[in-house]
PDB file of C-alpha atoms in Angstrom:
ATOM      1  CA  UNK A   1     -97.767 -30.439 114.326  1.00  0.00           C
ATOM      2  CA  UNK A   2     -94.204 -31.540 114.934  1.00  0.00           C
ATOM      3  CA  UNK A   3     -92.541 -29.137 117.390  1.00  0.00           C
ATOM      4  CA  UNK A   4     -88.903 -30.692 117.025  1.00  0.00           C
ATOM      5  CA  UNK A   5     -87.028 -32.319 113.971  1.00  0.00           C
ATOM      6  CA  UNK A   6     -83.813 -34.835 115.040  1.00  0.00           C
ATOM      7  CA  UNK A   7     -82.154 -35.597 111.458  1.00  0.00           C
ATOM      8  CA  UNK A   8     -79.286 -38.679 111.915  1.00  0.00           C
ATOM      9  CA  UNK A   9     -76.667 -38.095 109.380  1.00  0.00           C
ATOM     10  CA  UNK A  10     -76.980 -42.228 108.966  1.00  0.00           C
ATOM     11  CA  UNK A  11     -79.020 -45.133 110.184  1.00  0.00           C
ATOM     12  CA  UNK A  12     -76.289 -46.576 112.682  1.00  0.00           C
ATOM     13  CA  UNK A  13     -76.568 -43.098 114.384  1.00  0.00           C
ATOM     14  CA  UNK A  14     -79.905 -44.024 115.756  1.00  0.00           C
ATOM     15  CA  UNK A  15     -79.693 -46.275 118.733  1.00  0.00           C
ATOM     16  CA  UNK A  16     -77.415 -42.961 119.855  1.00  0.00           C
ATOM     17  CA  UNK A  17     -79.982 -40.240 119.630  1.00  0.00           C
ATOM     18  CA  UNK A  18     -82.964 -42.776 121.076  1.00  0.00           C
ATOM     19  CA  UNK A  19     -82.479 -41.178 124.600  1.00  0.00           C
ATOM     20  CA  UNK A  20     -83.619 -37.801 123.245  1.00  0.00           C
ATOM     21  CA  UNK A  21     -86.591 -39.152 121.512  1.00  0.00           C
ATOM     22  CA  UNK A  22     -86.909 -40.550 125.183  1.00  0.00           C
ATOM     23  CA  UNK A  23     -87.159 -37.074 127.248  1.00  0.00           C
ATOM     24  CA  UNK A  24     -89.503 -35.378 124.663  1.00  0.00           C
ATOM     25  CA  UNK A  25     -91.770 -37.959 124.626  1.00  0.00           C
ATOM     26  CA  UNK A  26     -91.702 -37.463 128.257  1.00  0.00           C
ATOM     27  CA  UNK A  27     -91.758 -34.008 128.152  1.00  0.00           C
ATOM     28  CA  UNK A  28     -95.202 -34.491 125.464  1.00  0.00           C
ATOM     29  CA  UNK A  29     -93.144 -32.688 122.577  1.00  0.00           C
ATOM     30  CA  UNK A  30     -94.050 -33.927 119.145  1.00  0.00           C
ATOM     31  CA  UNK A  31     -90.843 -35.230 116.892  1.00  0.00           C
ATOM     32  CA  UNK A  32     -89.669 -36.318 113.821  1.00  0.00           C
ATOM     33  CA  UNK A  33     -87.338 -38.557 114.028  1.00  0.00           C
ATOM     34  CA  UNK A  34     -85.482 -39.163 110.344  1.00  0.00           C
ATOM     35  CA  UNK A  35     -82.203 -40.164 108.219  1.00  0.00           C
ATOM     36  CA  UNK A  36     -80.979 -37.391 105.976  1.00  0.00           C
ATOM     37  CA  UNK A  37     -77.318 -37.021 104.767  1.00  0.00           C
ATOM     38  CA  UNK A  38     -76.010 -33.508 104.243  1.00  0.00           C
ATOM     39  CA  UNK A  39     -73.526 -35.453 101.514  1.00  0.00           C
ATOM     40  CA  UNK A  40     -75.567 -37.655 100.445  1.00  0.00           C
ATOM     41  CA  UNK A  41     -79.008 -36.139 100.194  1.00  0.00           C
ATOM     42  CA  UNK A  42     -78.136 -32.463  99.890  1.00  0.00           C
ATOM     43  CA  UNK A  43     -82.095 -32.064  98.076  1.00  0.00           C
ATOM     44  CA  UNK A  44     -83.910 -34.617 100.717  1.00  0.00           C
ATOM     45  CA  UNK A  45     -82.153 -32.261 103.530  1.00  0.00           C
ATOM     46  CA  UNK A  46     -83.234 -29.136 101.780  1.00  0.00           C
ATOM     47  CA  UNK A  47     -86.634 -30.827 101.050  1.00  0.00           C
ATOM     48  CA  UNK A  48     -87.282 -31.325 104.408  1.00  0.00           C
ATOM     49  CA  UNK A  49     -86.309 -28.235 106.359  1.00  0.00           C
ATOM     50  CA  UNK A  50     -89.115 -26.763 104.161  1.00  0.00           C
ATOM     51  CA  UNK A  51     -91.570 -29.582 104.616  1.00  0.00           C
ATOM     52  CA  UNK A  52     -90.807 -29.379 108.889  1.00  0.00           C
ATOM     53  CA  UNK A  53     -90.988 -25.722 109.402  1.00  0.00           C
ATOM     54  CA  UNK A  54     -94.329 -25.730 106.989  1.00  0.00           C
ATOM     55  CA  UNK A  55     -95.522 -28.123 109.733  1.00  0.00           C
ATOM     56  CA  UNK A  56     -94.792 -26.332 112.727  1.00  0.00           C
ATOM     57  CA  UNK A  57     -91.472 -27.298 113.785  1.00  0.00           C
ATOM     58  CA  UNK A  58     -89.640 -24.939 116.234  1.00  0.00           C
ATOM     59  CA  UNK A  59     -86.308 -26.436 116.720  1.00  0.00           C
ATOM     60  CA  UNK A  60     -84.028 -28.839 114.703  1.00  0.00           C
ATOM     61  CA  UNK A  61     -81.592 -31.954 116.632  1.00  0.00           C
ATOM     62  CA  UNK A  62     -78.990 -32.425 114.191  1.00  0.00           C
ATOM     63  CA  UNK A  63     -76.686 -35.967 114.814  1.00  0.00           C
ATOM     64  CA  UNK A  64     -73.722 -36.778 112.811  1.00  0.00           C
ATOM     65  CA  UNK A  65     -70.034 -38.347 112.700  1.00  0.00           C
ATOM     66  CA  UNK A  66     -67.300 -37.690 110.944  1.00  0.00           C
ATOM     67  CA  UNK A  67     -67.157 -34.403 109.148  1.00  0.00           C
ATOM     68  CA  UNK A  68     -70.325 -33.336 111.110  1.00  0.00           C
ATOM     69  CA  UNK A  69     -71.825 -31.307 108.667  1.00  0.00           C
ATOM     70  CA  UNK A  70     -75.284 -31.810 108.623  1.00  0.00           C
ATOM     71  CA  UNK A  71     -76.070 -29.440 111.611  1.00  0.00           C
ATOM     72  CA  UNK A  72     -74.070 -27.089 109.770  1.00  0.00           C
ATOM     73  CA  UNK A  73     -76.651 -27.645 106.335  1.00  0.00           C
ATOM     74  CA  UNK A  74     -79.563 -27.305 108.227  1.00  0.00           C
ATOM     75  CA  UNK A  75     -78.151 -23.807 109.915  1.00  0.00           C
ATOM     76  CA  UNK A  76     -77.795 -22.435 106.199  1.00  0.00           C
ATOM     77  CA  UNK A  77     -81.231 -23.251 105.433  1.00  0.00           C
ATOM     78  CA  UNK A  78     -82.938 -22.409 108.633  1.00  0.00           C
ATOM     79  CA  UNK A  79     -83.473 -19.579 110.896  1.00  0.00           C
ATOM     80  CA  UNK A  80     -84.886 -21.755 113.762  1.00  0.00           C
ATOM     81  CA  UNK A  81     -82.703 -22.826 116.497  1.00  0.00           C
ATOM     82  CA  UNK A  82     -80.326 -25.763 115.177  1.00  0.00           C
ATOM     83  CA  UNK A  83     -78.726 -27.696 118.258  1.00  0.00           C
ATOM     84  CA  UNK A  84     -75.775 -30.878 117.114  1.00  0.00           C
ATOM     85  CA  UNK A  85     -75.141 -33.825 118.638  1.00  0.00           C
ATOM     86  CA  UNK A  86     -71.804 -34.883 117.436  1.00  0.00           C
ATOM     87  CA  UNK A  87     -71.146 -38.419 116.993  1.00  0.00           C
ATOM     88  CA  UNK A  88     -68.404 -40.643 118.233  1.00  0.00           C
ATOM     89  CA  UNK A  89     -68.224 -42.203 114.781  1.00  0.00           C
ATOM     90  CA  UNK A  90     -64.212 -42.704 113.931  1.00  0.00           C
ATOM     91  CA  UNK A  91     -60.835 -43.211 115.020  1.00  0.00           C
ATOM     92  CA  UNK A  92     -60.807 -39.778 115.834  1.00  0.00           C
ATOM     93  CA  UNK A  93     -62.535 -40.603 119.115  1.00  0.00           C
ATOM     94  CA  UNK A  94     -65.382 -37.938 118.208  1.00  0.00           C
ATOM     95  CA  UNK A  95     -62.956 -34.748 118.113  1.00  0.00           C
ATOM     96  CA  UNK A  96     -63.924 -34.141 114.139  1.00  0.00           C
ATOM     97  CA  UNK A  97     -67.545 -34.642 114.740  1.00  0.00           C
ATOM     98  CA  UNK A  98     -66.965 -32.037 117.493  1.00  0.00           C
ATOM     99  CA  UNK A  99     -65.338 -29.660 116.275  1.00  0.00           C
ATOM    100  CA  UNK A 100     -67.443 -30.039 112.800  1.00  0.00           C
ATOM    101  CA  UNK A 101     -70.077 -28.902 114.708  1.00  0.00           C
ATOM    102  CA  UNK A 102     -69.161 -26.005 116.879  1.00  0.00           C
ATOM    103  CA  UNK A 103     -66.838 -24.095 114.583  1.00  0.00           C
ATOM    104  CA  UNK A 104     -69.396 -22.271 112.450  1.00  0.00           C
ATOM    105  CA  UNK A 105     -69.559 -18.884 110.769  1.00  0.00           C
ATOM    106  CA  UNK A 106     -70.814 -16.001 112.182  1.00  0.00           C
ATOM    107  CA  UNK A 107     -74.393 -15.605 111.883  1.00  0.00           C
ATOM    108  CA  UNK A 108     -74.668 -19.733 111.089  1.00  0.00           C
ATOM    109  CA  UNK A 109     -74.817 -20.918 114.612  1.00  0.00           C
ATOM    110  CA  UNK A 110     -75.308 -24.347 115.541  1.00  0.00           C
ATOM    111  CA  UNK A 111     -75.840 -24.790 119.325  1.00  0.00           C
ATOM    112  CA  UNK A 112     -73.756 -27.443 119.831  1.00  0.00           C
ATOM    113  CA  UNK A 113     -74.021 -30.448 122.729  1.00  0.00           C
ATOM    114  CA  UNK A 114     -71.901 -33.172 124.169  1.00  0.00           C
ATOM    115  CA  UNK A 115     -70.759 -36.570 122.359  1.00  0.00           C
ATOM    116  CA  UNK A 116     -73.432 -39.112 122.160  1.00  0.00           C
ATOM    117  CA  UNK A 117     -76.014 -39.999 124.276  1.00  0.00           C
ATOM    118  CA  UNK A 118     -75.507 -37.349 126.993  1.00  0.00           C
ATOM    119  CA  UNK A 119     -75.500 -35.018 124.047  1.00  0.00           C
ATOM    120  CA  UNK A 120     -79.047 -36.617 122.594  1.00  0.00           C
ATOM    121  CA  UNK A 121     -80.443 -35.988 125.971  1.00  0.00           C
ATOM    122  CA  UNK A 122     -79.372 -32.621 126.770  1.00  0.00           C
ATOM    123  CA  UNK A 123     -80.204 -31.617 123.038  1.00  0.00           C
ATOM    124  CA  UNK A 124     -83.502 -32.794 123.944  1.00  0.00           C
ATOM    125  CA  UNK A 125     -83.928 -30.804 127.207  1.00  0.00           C
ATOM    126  CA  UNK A 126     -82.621 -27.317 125.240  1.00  0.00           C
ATOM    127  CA  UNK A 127     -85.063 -27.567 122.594  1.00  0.00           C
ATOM    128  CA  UNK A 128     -87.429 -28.665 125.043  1.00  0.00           C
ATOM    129  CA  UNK A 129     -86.461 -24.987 126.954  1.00  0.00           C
ATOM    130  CA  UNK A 130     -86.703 -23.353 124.045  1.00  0.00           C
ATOM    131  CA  UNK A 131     -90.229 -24.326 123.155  1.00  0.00           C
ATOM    132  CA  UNK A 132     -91.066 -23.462 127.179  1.00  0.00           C
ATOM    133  CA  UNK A 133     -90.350 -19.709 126.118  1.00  0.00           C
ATOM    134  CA  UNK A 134     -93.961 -19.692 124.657  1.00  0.00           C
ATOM    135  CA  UNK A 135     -95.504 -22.338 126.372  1.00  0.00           C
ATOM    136  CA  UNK A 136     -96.077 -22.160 130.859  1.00  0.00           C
ATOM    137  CA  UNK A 137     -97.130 -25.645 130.590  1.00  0.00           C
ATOM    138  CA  UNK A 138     -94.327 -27.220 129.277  1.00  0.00           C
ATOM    139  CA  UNK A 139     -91.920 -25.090 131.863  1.00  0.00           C
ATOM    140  CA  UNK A 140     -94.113 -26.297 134.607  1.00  0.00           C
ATOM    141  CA  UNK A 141     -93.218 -29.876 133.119  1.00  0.00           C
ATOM    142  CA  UNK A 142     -89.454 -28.634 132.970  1.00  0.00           C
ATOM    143  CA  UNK A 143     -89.412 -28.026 136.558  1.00  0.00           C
ATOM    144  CA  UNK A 144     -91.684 -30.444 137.710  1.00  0.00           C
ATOM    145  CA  UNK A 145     -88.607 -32.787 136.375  1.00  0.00           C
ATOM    146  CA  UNK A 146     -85.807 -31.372 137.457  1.00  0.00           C
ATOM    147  CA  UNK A 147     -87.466 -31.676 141.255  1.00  0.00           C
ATOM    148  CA  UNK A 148     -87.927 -35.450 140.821  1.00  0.00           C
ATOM    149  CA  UNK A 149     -84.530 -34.687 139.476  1.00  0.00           C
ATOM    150  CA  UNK A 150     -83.573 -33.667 142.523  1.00  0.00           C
ATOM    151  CA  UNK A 151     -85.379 -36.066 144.805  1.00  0.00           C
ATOM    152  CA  UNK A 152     -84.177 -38.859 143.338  1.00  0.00           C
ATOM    153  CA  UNK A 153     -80.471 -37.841 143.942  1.00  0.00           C
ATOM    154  CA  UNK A 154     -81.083 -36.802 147.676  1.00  0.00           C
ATOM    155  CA  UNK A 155     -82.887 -40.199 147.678  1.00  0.00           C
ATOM    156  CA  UNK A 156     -79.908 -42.244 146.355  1.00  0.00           C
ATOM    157  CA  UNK A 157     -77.520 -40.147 149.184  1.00  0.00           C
ATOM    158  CA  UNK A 158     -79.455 -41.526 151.638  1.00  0.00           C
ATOM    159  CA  UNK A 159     -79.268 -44.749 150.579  1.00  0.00           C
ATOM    160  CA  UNK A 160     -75.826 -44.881 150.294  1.00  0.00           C
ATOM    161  CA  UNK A 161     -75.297 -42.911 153.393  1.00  0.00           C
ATOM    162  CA  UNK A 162     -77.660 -45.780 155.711  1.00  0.00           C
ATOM    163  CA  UNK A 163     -75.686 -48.992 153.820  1.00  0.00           C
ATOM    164  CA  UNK A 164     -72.494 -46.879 154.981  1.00  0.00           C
ATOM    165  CA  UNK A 165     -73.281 -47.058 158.491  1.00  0.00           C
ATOM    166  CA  UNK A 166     -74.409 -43.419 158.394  1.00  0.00           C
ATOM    167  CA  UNK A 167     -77.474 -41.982 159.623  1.00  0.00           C
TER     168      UNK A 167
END
């Protein structure tokens, strides 16, 4: 069963989104991790909403640059949650990607993340809530990283703190 779906508008959008593919694999969450161009494979796109949600999947991780608009083709052909990652992809800086993404029409909603890796990451931790809804386990793993989370920062203030001079 694949529980997620993260579609990369193109190829050279990949080494991007690798850090979510990196916290659901942590978090045990099955993926699919594919190229599909709402442009330029409108019927591959469709193809495969069909094909994911036949096979389980829960949530959709949508990547692009540019004009953005593949989050916004799976939204039209989905009811599941549909969370975009836009891409820092042109001399735009990432603004069209960004604002491709978040301004959708009522009733379309794309949940929509930061640029780039932070936003592969924390697209990867939403869905990742989302699918804890229905499953204690995977909260318990949820929380069980956030305290290491946690640890590890306190940790790290310490350290800094005691080569400082402070104790």
């Amino acid at each position: 069963m694949t529980q997620v779906a993260i579609l990369i508008g193109s190829i050279s959008d990949k080494d991007v989104l690798e850090p979510c593919t990196k916290v659901l694999e942590d978090m045990g969450i099955t993926y699919r991790f594919t190229v599909s161009s709402a442009h330029r494979t409108p019927e591959r796109t469709e193809n495969m909403i069909q094909e994911l949600e036949q096979a389980g999947c829960q949530v959709f991780i949508c990547a692009a640059g540019m004009a953005a608009h593949l989050a916004g083709a799976v939204a039209a052909r989905t009811i599941r949650p549909v969370l975009g990652v836009p891409i820092n992809a042109s001399a735009l800086n990432g603004w069209d990607a960004l604002l491709s993404t978040v301004q959708m029409p009522p009733g379309y909603p794309v949940g929509t993340l930061a640029l780039d890796k932070a936003g592969a990451k924390n697209a990867a931790w939403q869905a990742a809530q989302i699918l804890a809804l229905n499953d204690p386990d995977l909260a318990r793993r949820i929380l069980e990283a956030r305290e290491t989370m946690a640890a590890d920062v306190a940790k790290a203030g310490q350290e800094l703190e005691s080569r400082a001079g402070r104790s």
